[in-house]
mmCIF file of C-alpha atoms in Angstrom:
data_model
loop_
_atom_site.group_PDB
_atom_site.id
_atom_site.type_symbol
_atom_site.label_atom_id
_atom_site.label_comp_id
_atom_site.label_asym_id
_atom_site.label_seq_id
_atom_site.Cartn_x
_atom_site.Cartn_y
_atom_site.Cartn_z
ATOM 1 C CA MET A 27 -12.055 75.638 -1.336
ATOM 2 C CA LYS A 28 -11.312 73.357 1.620
ATOM 3 C CA LEU A 29 -14.916 73.618 2.812
ATOM 4 C CA PHE A 30 -16.182 72.616 -0.632
ATOM 5 C CA SER A 31 -13.813 69.634 -0.714
ATOM 6 C CA LEU A 32 -14.936 68.461 2.728
ATOM 7 C CA ALA A 33 -18.616 68.698 1.756
ATOM 8 C CA LEU A 34 -17.961 66.816 -1.462
ATOM 9 C CA PHE A 35 -16.042 64.097 0.386
ATOM 10 C CA THR A 36 -18.853 63.737 2.925
ATOM 11 C CA ALA A 37 -21.497 63.406 0.223
ATOM 12 C CA LEU A 38 -19.454 60.849 -1.705
ATOM 13 C CA SER A 39 -18.746 58.866 1.443
ATOM 14 C CA ALA A 40 -22.440 58.727 2.378
ATOM 15 C CA THR A 41 -23.247 57.426 -1.084
ATOM 16 C CA SER A 42 -20.434 54.900 -1.018
ATOM 17 C CA PHE A 43 -21.431 53.409 2.340
ATOM 18 C CA ALA A 44 -25.196 53.480 1.817
ATOM 19 C CA LYS A 45 -26.583 49.957 2.199
ATOM 20 C CA THR A 46 -28.289 48.558 -0.846
ATOM 21 C CA TYR A 47 -30.247 45.334 -1.157
ATOM 22 C CA PRO A 48 -31.278 43.278 -4.199
ATOM 23 C CA VAL A 49 -34.854 42.820 -5.365
ATOM 24 C CA THR A 50 -35.902 39.156 -5.305
ATOM 25 C CA GLY A 51 -39.333 39.358 -6.915
ATOM 26 C CA ASN A 52 -39.706 39.525 -10.683
ATOM 27 C CA THR A 53 -41.240 42.977 -10.223
ATOM 28 C CA ALA A 54 -41.520 44.894 -6.946
ATOM 29 C CA ASN A 55 -43.846 47.893 -6.934
ATOM 30 C CA CYS A 56 -42.735 50.929 -4.944
ATOM 31 C CA ARG A 57 -45.803 52.682 -3.542
ATOM 32 C CA SER A 58 -46.679 56.062 -2.063
ATOM 33 C CA GLY A 59 -47.300 54.450 1.344
ATOM 34 C CA PRO A 60 -46.623 51.191 3.218
ATOM 35 C CA GLY A 61 -49.462 49.075 1.867
ATOM 36 C CA THR A 62 -50.889 47.477 -1.239
ATOM 37 C CA SER A 63 -53.749 49.977 -1.304
ATOM 38 C CA TYR A 64 -51.360 52.866 -2.044
ATOM 39 C CA GLY A 65 -50.611 53.981 -5.592
ATOM 40 C CA VAL A 66 -47.571 52.660 -7.463
ATOM 41 C CA LYS A 67 -44.907 55.347 -8.019
ATOM 42 C CA LYS A 68 -42.354 53.136 -9.762
ATOM 43 C CA SER A 69 -41.307 49.500 -10.127
ATOM 44 C CA TYR A 70 -38.046 47.666 -9.498
ATOM 45 C CA GLN A 71 -36.946 44.632 -11.467
ATOM 46 C CA LYS A 72 -35.462 41.383 -10.138
ATOM 47 C CA GLY A 73 -31.779 41.763 -9.301
ATOM 48 C CA GLN A 74 -31.925 45.559 -9.153
ATOM 49 C CA SER A 75 -30.345 47.050 -6.015
ATOM 50 C CA VAL A 76 -32.299 49.530 -3.891
ATOM 51 C CA SER A 77 -31.143 51.764 -1.062
ATOM 52 C CA ILE A 78 -33.312 51.706 2.077
ATOM 53 C CA SER A 79 -33.604 54.927 4.078
ATOM 54 C CA CYS A 80 -35.944 53.616 6.799
ATOM 55 C CA GLN A 81 -38.525 50.910 7.462
ATOM 56 C CA THR A 82 -42.046 50.828 8.887
ATOM 57 C CA SER A 83 -44.966 48.455 9.300
ATOM 58 C CA GLY A 84 -47.837 48.205 6.854
ATOM 59 C CA SER A 85 -50.125 45.714 5.195
ATOM 60 C CA SER A 86 -48.849 42.146 5.297
ATOM 61 C CA VAL A 87 -47.390 40.543 2.175
ATOM 62 C CA SER A 88 -47.026 36.763 2.535
ATOM 63 C CA GLY A 89 -46.761 37.120 6.318
ATOM 64 C CA ASN A 90 -44.262 40.016 6.307
ATOM 65 C CA ASN A 91 -45.651 43.420 7.319
ATOM 66 C CA ILE A 92 -42.397 45.394 7.041
ATOM 67 C CA TRP A 93 -42.161 48.012 4.279
ATOM 68 C CA ASP A 94 -38.914 49.576 3.154
ATOM 69 C CA LYS A 95 -38.751 53.262 2.228
ATOM 70 C CA THR A 96 -36.244 53.580 -0.592
ATOM 71 C CA SER A 97 -34.033 56.458 -1.692
ATOM 72 C CA ASP A 98 -36.699 57.142 -4.337
ATOM 73 C CA GLY A 99 -39.078 58.212 -1.551
ATOM 74 C CA CYS A 100 -41.563 55.360 -1.994
ATOM 75 C CA TYR A 101 -42.290 52.126 -0.138
ATOM 76 C CA VAL A 102 -41.664 48.557 -1.289
ATOM 77 C CA ALA A 103 -42.727 45.418 0.575
ATOM 78 C CA ASP A 104 -39.758 43.978 2.477
ATOM 79 C CA TYR A 105 -40.893 40.532 1.318
ATOM 80 C CA TYR A 106 -39.465 41.358 -2.121
ATOM 81 C CA ILE A 107 -36.128 42.694 -0.829
ATOM 82 C CA LYS A 108 -33.281 40.391 0.180
ATOM 83 C CA THR A 109 -32.016 41.974 3.391
ATOM 84 C CA GLY A 110 -30.730 38.728 4.861
ATOM 85 C CA VAL A 111 -32.812 38.939 8.054
ATOM 86 C CA ASN A 112 -36.445 38.524 9.069
ATOM 87 C CA GLY A 113 -36.814 41.913 10.684
ATOM 88 C CA TYR A 114 -35.636 45.516 10.632
ATOM 89 C CA VAL A 115 -32.198 46.276 9.174
ATOM 90 C CA THR A 116 -32.315 50.053 9.569
ATOM 91 C CA THR A 117 -34.106 52.751 11.571
ATOM 92 C CA LYS A 118 -37.882 52.991 11.686
ATOM 93 C CA CYS A 119 -39.527 55.753 9.694
ATOM 94 C CA ASP A 120 -40.777 58.630 11.870
ATOM 95 C CA SER A 121 -44.139 60.363 11.580
ATOM 96 C CA THR A 122 -42.826 62.810 8.977
ATOM 97 C CA SER A 123 -41.862 60.019 6.608
ATOM 98 C CA GLY A 124 -45.441 59.243 5.643
ATOM 99 C CA GLY A 125 -47.517 56.103 5.989
ATOM 100 C CA GLY A 126 -49.065 56.698 9.372
ATOM 101 C CA SER A 127 -48.020 58.217 12.646
ATOM 102 C CA SER A 128 -46.866 55.139 14.532
ATOM 103 C CA ASP A 129 -45.924 51.494 14.206
ATOM 104 C CA SER A 130 -46.728 50.829 17.873
ATOM 105 C CA TYR A 131 -50.474 50.371 17.406
ATOM 106 C CA CYS A 132 -52.086 46.999 18.167
ATOM 107 C CA LYS A 133 -51.446 44.824 15.119
ATOM 108 C CA LYS A 134 -54.208 42.396 16.073
ATOM 109 C CA ILE A 135 -57.706 43.440 17.073
ATOM 110 C CA ASN A 136 -59.431 42.089 20.156
ATOM 111 C CA THR A 137 -61.682 39.027 20.303
ATOM 112 C CA ALA A 138 -64.833 41.152 20.228
ATOM 113 C CA GLY A 139 -63.715 42.617 16.912
ATOM 114 C CA VAL A 140 -62.802 39.269 15.364
ATOM 115 C CA ASN A 141 -66.147 37.822 16.419
ATOM 116 C CA LEU A 142 -67.987 40.828 15.007
ATOM 117 C CA VAL A 143 -66.305 40.436 11.614
ATOM 118 C CA ALA A 144 -66.982 36.692 11.580
ATOM 119 C CA GLN A 145 -70.623 37.206 12.545
ATOM 120 C CA TRP A 146 -71.385 39.686 9.787
ATOM 121 C CA GLU A 147 -69.270 38.099 7.072
ATOM 122 C CA GLY A 148 -70.813 34.683 7.609
ATOM 123 C CA PHE A 149 -69.144 31.300 7.239
ATOM 124 C CA VAL A 150 -68.526 29.995 3.715
ATOM 125 C CA PRO A 151 -66.631 26.656 3.656
ATOM 126 C CA SER A 152 -65.868 26.672 -0.082
ATOM 127 C CA PRO A 153 -65.435 29.563 -2.549
ATOM 128 C CA LYS A 154 -68.653 31.090 -3.833
ATOM 129 C CA PRO A 155 -69.937 34.531 -4.894
ATOM 130 C CA ASP A 156 -71.050 36.954 -2.184
ATOM 131 C CA PRO A 157 -74.273 39.053 -2.490
ATOM 132 C CA ILE A 158 -72.711 41.319 -5.128
ATOM 133 C CA GLY A 159 -70.981 38.553 -7.058
ATOM 134 C CA LEU A 160 -67.431 38.631 -5.660
ATOM 135 C CA PRO A 161 -65.911 35.188 -4.929
ATOM 136 C CA THR A 162 -65.259 34.742 -1.206
ATOM 137 C CA VAL A 163 -64.521 31.964 1.264
ATOM 138 C CA GLY A 164 -64.240 31.521 5.021
ATOM 139 C CA TYR A 165 -65.239 34.664 6.891
ATOM 140 C CA GLY A 166 -65.128 37.234 4.110
ATOM 141 C CA HIS A 167 -61.828 36.326 2.455
ATOM 142 C CA LEU A 168 -61.959 37.829 -1.035
ATOM 143 C CA CYS A 169 -60.388 35.400 -3.488
ATOM 144 C CA GLN A 170 -57.294 36.763 -5.246
ATOM 145 C CA LYS A 171 -56.844 33.842 -7.627
ATOM 146 C CA LYS A 172 -59.117 31.400 -9.412
ATOM 147 C CA ASN A 173 -60.814 29.080 -6.903
ATOM 148 C CA CYS A 174 -59.039 30.965 -4.089
ATOM 149 C CA ALA A 175 -55.802 29.146 -4.904
ATOM 150 C CA GLU A 176 -53.849 31.504 -2.629
ATOM 151 C CA VAL A 177 -55.555 30.084 0.502
ATOM 152 C CA LYS A 178 -53.218 27.678 2.310
ATOM 153 C CA TYR A 179 -56.014 25.832 4.121
ATOM 154 C CA LYS A 180 -57.800 22.839 2.643
ATOM 155 C CA PHE A 181 -61.347 23.205 1.281
ATOM 156 C CA PRO A 182 -63.948 22.874 2.548
ATOM 157 C CA LEU A 183 -62.820 25.017 5.429
ATOM 158 C CA SER A 184 -63.832 24.218 8.977
ATOM 159 C CA GLN A 185 -64.871 27.083 11.214
ATOM 160 C CA THR A 186 -61.480 26.733 12.911
ATOM 161 C CA THR A 187 -59.462 27.080 9.692
ATOM 162 C CA ALA A 188 -61.802 29.854 8.546
ATOM 163 C CA LYS A 189 -61.000 31.781 11.750
ATOM 164 C CA GLN A 190 -57.294 31.186 11.111
ATOM 165 C CA LEU A 191 -57.692 32.587 7.596
ATOM 166 C CA LEU A 192 -59.540 35.595 9.019
ATOM 167 C CA SER A 193 -56.702 36.119 11.510
ATOM 168 C CA ASP A 194 -54.278 36.076 8.574
ATOM 169 C CA ASP A 195 -56.347 38.658 6.683
ATOM 170 C CA LEU A 196 -57.254 41.191 9.388
ATOM 171 C CA PRO A 197 -53.798 42.700 10.148
ATOM 172 C CA LYS A 198 -53.630 44.034 6.574
ATOM 173 C CA TYR A 199 -56.757 46.100 7.188
ATOM 174 C CA THR A 200 -55.708 47.264 10.642
ATOM 175 C CA ALA A 201 -52.385 48.337 9.105
ATOM 176 C CA CYS A 202 -53.876 50.379 6.294
ATOM 177 C CA LEU A 203 -56.355 51.966 8.716
ATOM 178 C CA ALA A 204 -53.489 52.924 11.035
ATOM 179 C CA GLY A 205 -51.597 54.284 8.051
ATOM 180 C CA TYR A 206 -54.329 56.836 7.370
ATOM 181 C CA LEU A 207 -54.606 58.123 10.960
ATOM 182 C CA ASN A 208 -52.374 60.799 12.452
ATOM 183 C CA SER A 209 -50.883 60.835 15.947
ATOM 184 C CA LYS A 210 -53.644 63.100 17.280
ATOM 185 C CA VAL A 211 -56.174 60.282 17.055
ATOM 186 C CA LYS A 212 -56.538 58.165 20.206
ATOM 187 C CA LEU A 213 -58.440 54.877 19.977
ATOM 188 C CA ASN A 214 -59.071 52.126 22.503
ATOM 189 C CA ASP A 215 -59.145 48.455 21.521
ATOM 190 C CA ASN A 216 -62.914 48.405 20.895
ATOM 191 C CA GLN A 217 -62.724 51.496 18.696
ATOM 192 C CA LEU A 218 -59.828 50.129 16.641
ATOM 193 C CA ALA A 219 -61.616 46.781 16.292
ATOM 194 C CA ALA A 220 -64.836 48.410 15.116
ATOM 195 C CA LEU A 221 -63.016 50.498 12.525
ATOM 196 C CA THR A 222 -61.035 47.462 11.361
ATOM 197 C CA SER A 223 -64.339 45.647 10.782
ATOM 198 C CA TRP A 224 -65.517 48.592 8.702
ATOM 199 C CA THR A 225 -62.228 48.693 6.774
ATOM 200 C CA PHE A 226 -62.384 44.952 6.126
ATOM 201 C CA ASN A 227 -65.869 45.432 4.715
ATOM 202 C CA VAL A 228 -65.436 48.520 2.524
ATOM 203 C CA GLY A 229 -61.747 48.243 1.580
ATOM 204 C CA CYS A 230 -58.642 50.307 2.310
ATOM 205 C CA GLY A 231 -59.077 52.593 -0.683
ATOM 206 C CA ASN A 232 -62.519 53.751 0.438
ATOM 207 C CA VAL A 233 -61.339 54.224 4.009
ATOM 208 C CA LYS A 234 -58.389 56.355 2.900
ATOM 209 C CA THR A 235 -60.594 58.951 1.179
ATOM 210 C CA SER A 236 -63.463 58.816 3.679
ATOM 211 C CA THR A 237 -64.881 61.748 5.605
ATOM 212 C CA LEU A 238 -64.674 59.569 8.724
ATOM 213 C CA ILE A 239 -60.867 59.474 8.559
ATOM 214 C CA LYS A 240 -60.647 63.168 7.720
ATOM 215 C CA ARG A 241 -62.785 64.071 10.722
ATOM 216 C CA LEU A 242 -60.822 61.861 13.111
ATOM 217 C CA ASN A 243 -57.556 63.394 11.905
ATOM 218 C CA LYS A 244 -59.053 66.864 12.341
ATOM 219 C CA GLY A 245 -59.672 66.100 16.014
ATOM 220 C CA ASP A 246 -63.450 65.609 16.080
ATOM 221 C CA ASN A 247 -64.879 63.524 18.917
ATOM 222 C CA PRO A 248 -64.417 59.840 17.916
ATOM 223 C CA ASN A 249 -67.781 58.652 19.250
ATOM 224 C CA THR A 250 -69.586 61.435 17.398
ATOM 225 C CA VAL A 251 -67.681 60.714 14.188
ATOM 226 C CA ALA A 252 -68.407 56.990 14.322
ATOM 227 C CA SER A 253 -72.095 57.524 15.097
ATOM 228 C CA GLN A 254 -72.525 59.977 12.227
ATOM 229 C CA GLU A 255 -70.251 58.522 9.553
ATOM 230 C CA LEU A 256 -70.458 54.729 9.805
ATOM 231 C CA PRO A 257 -74.199 54.583 8.937
ATOM 232 C CA ASN A 258 -73.384 56.179 5.567
ATOM 233 C CA TRP A 259 -71.653 52.969 4.510
ATOM 234 C CA ARG A 260 -74.774 50.897 3.961
ATOM 235 C CA LYS A 261 -74.776 50.306 0.201
ATOM 236 C CA ALA A 262 -73.391 47.524 -1.974
ATOM 237 C CA GLY A 263 -73.691 47.606 -5.731
ATOM 238 C CA GLY A 264 -75.511 50.936 -5.375
ATOM 239 C CA LYS A 265 -78.289 49.464 -3.232
ATOM 240 C CA VAL A 266 -78.975 49.838 0.483
ATOM 241 C CA MET A 267 -78.401 46.458 2.123
ATOM 242 C CA GLN A 268 -80.150 45.752 5.403
ATOM 243 C CA GLY A 269 -77.248 43.536 6.418
ATOM 244 C CA LEU A 270 -74.895 46.503 6.092
ATOM 245 C CA VAL A 271 -77.294 48.742 8.023
ATOM 246 C CA ASN A 272 -77.253 46.200 10.848
ATOM 247 C CA ARG A 273 -73.498 45.709 10.661
ATOM 248 C CA ARG A 274 -72.842 49.442 10.978
ATOM 249 C CA LYS A 275 -75.077 49.506 14.068
ATOM 250 C CA ALA A 276 -73.053 46.647 15.590
ATOM 251 C CA GLU A 277 -69.787 48.431 14.792
ATOM 252 C CA ILE A 278 -71.023 51.641 16.388
ATOM 253 C CA LYS A 279 -72.101 49.701 19.484
ATOM 254 C CA LEU A 280 -68.648 48.129 19.799
ATOM 255 C CA PHE A 281 -66.935 51.459 19.074
ATOM 256 C CA LYS A 282 -68.837 53.144 21.894
ATOM 257 C CA THR A 283 -68.241 50.319 24.379
ATOM 258 C CA ALA A 284 -65.944 51.748 27.040
ATOM 259 C CA SER A 285 -62.448 50.308 27.421
ATOM 260 C CA SER A 286 -59.322 51.461 29.248
ATOM 261 C CA LYS A 287 -56.988 49.593 26.867
ATOM 262 C CA GLN A 288 -55.371 51.900 24.345
ATOM 263 C CA ALA A 289 -54.817 50.430 20.875
ATOM 264 C CA TYR A 290 -53.777 53.412 18.738
ATOM 265 C CA PRO A 291 -51.315 55.093 18.354
ATOM 266 C CA LYS A 292 -49.712 52.861 20.985
ATOM 267 C CA CYS A 293 -50.808 49.415 22.063
ATOM 268 C CA GLN A 294 -51.161 48.710 25.763
#
């Protein structure tokens, strides 16, 4: 009887002292992983309190890439939770918590990768449809609102502001890519940059379910995987695009360029 009472007291105490934080957004979606590409498991309403079990990094939401794992077992963007600080308020989620194996990967890709993305996306100073009709601006920024109203830079963009916009966009794709890889995968900075370019081009959802990711996680040789899998991503709107054929070749070339700087799972 005493043992039961002690266990009950411990459980009640843990519940009583668990830290909860209010939701600030009108609706905050709680997802299966730390990123906007993951499926929504449930939603929290403004003013509702949520309990955070751990935090990890993921795709950036309005400049904040921290995601909070709640007691419901899903992830909500820290941007929508009023924790009172601009940073971590609890322990970081470990590799068994889901959403990637590490938060120590390089959040920004190297200059070679940025230049590769810019080269193949092309410079568009004002919003206009891309080859398959999607409205874009800058270096491949896909408009989220009418006339790209979410972009904080003045139109027409200069190449400088377009590069700044690209720098704002890229960490989201590096984050979702990292979220799909396990700790067995080892990538240098050129390899991570090349795969981020691919992710930026085809989207996080396609990357998540790709054979390329499955093979890397299985332990196949990265150079072999990249050489065999990247060329498969050459279609847009169901048609083979020569520009995509050429881009995949450039990504493979960068991927196979030797580098001693590790980028994933830890950044050197």
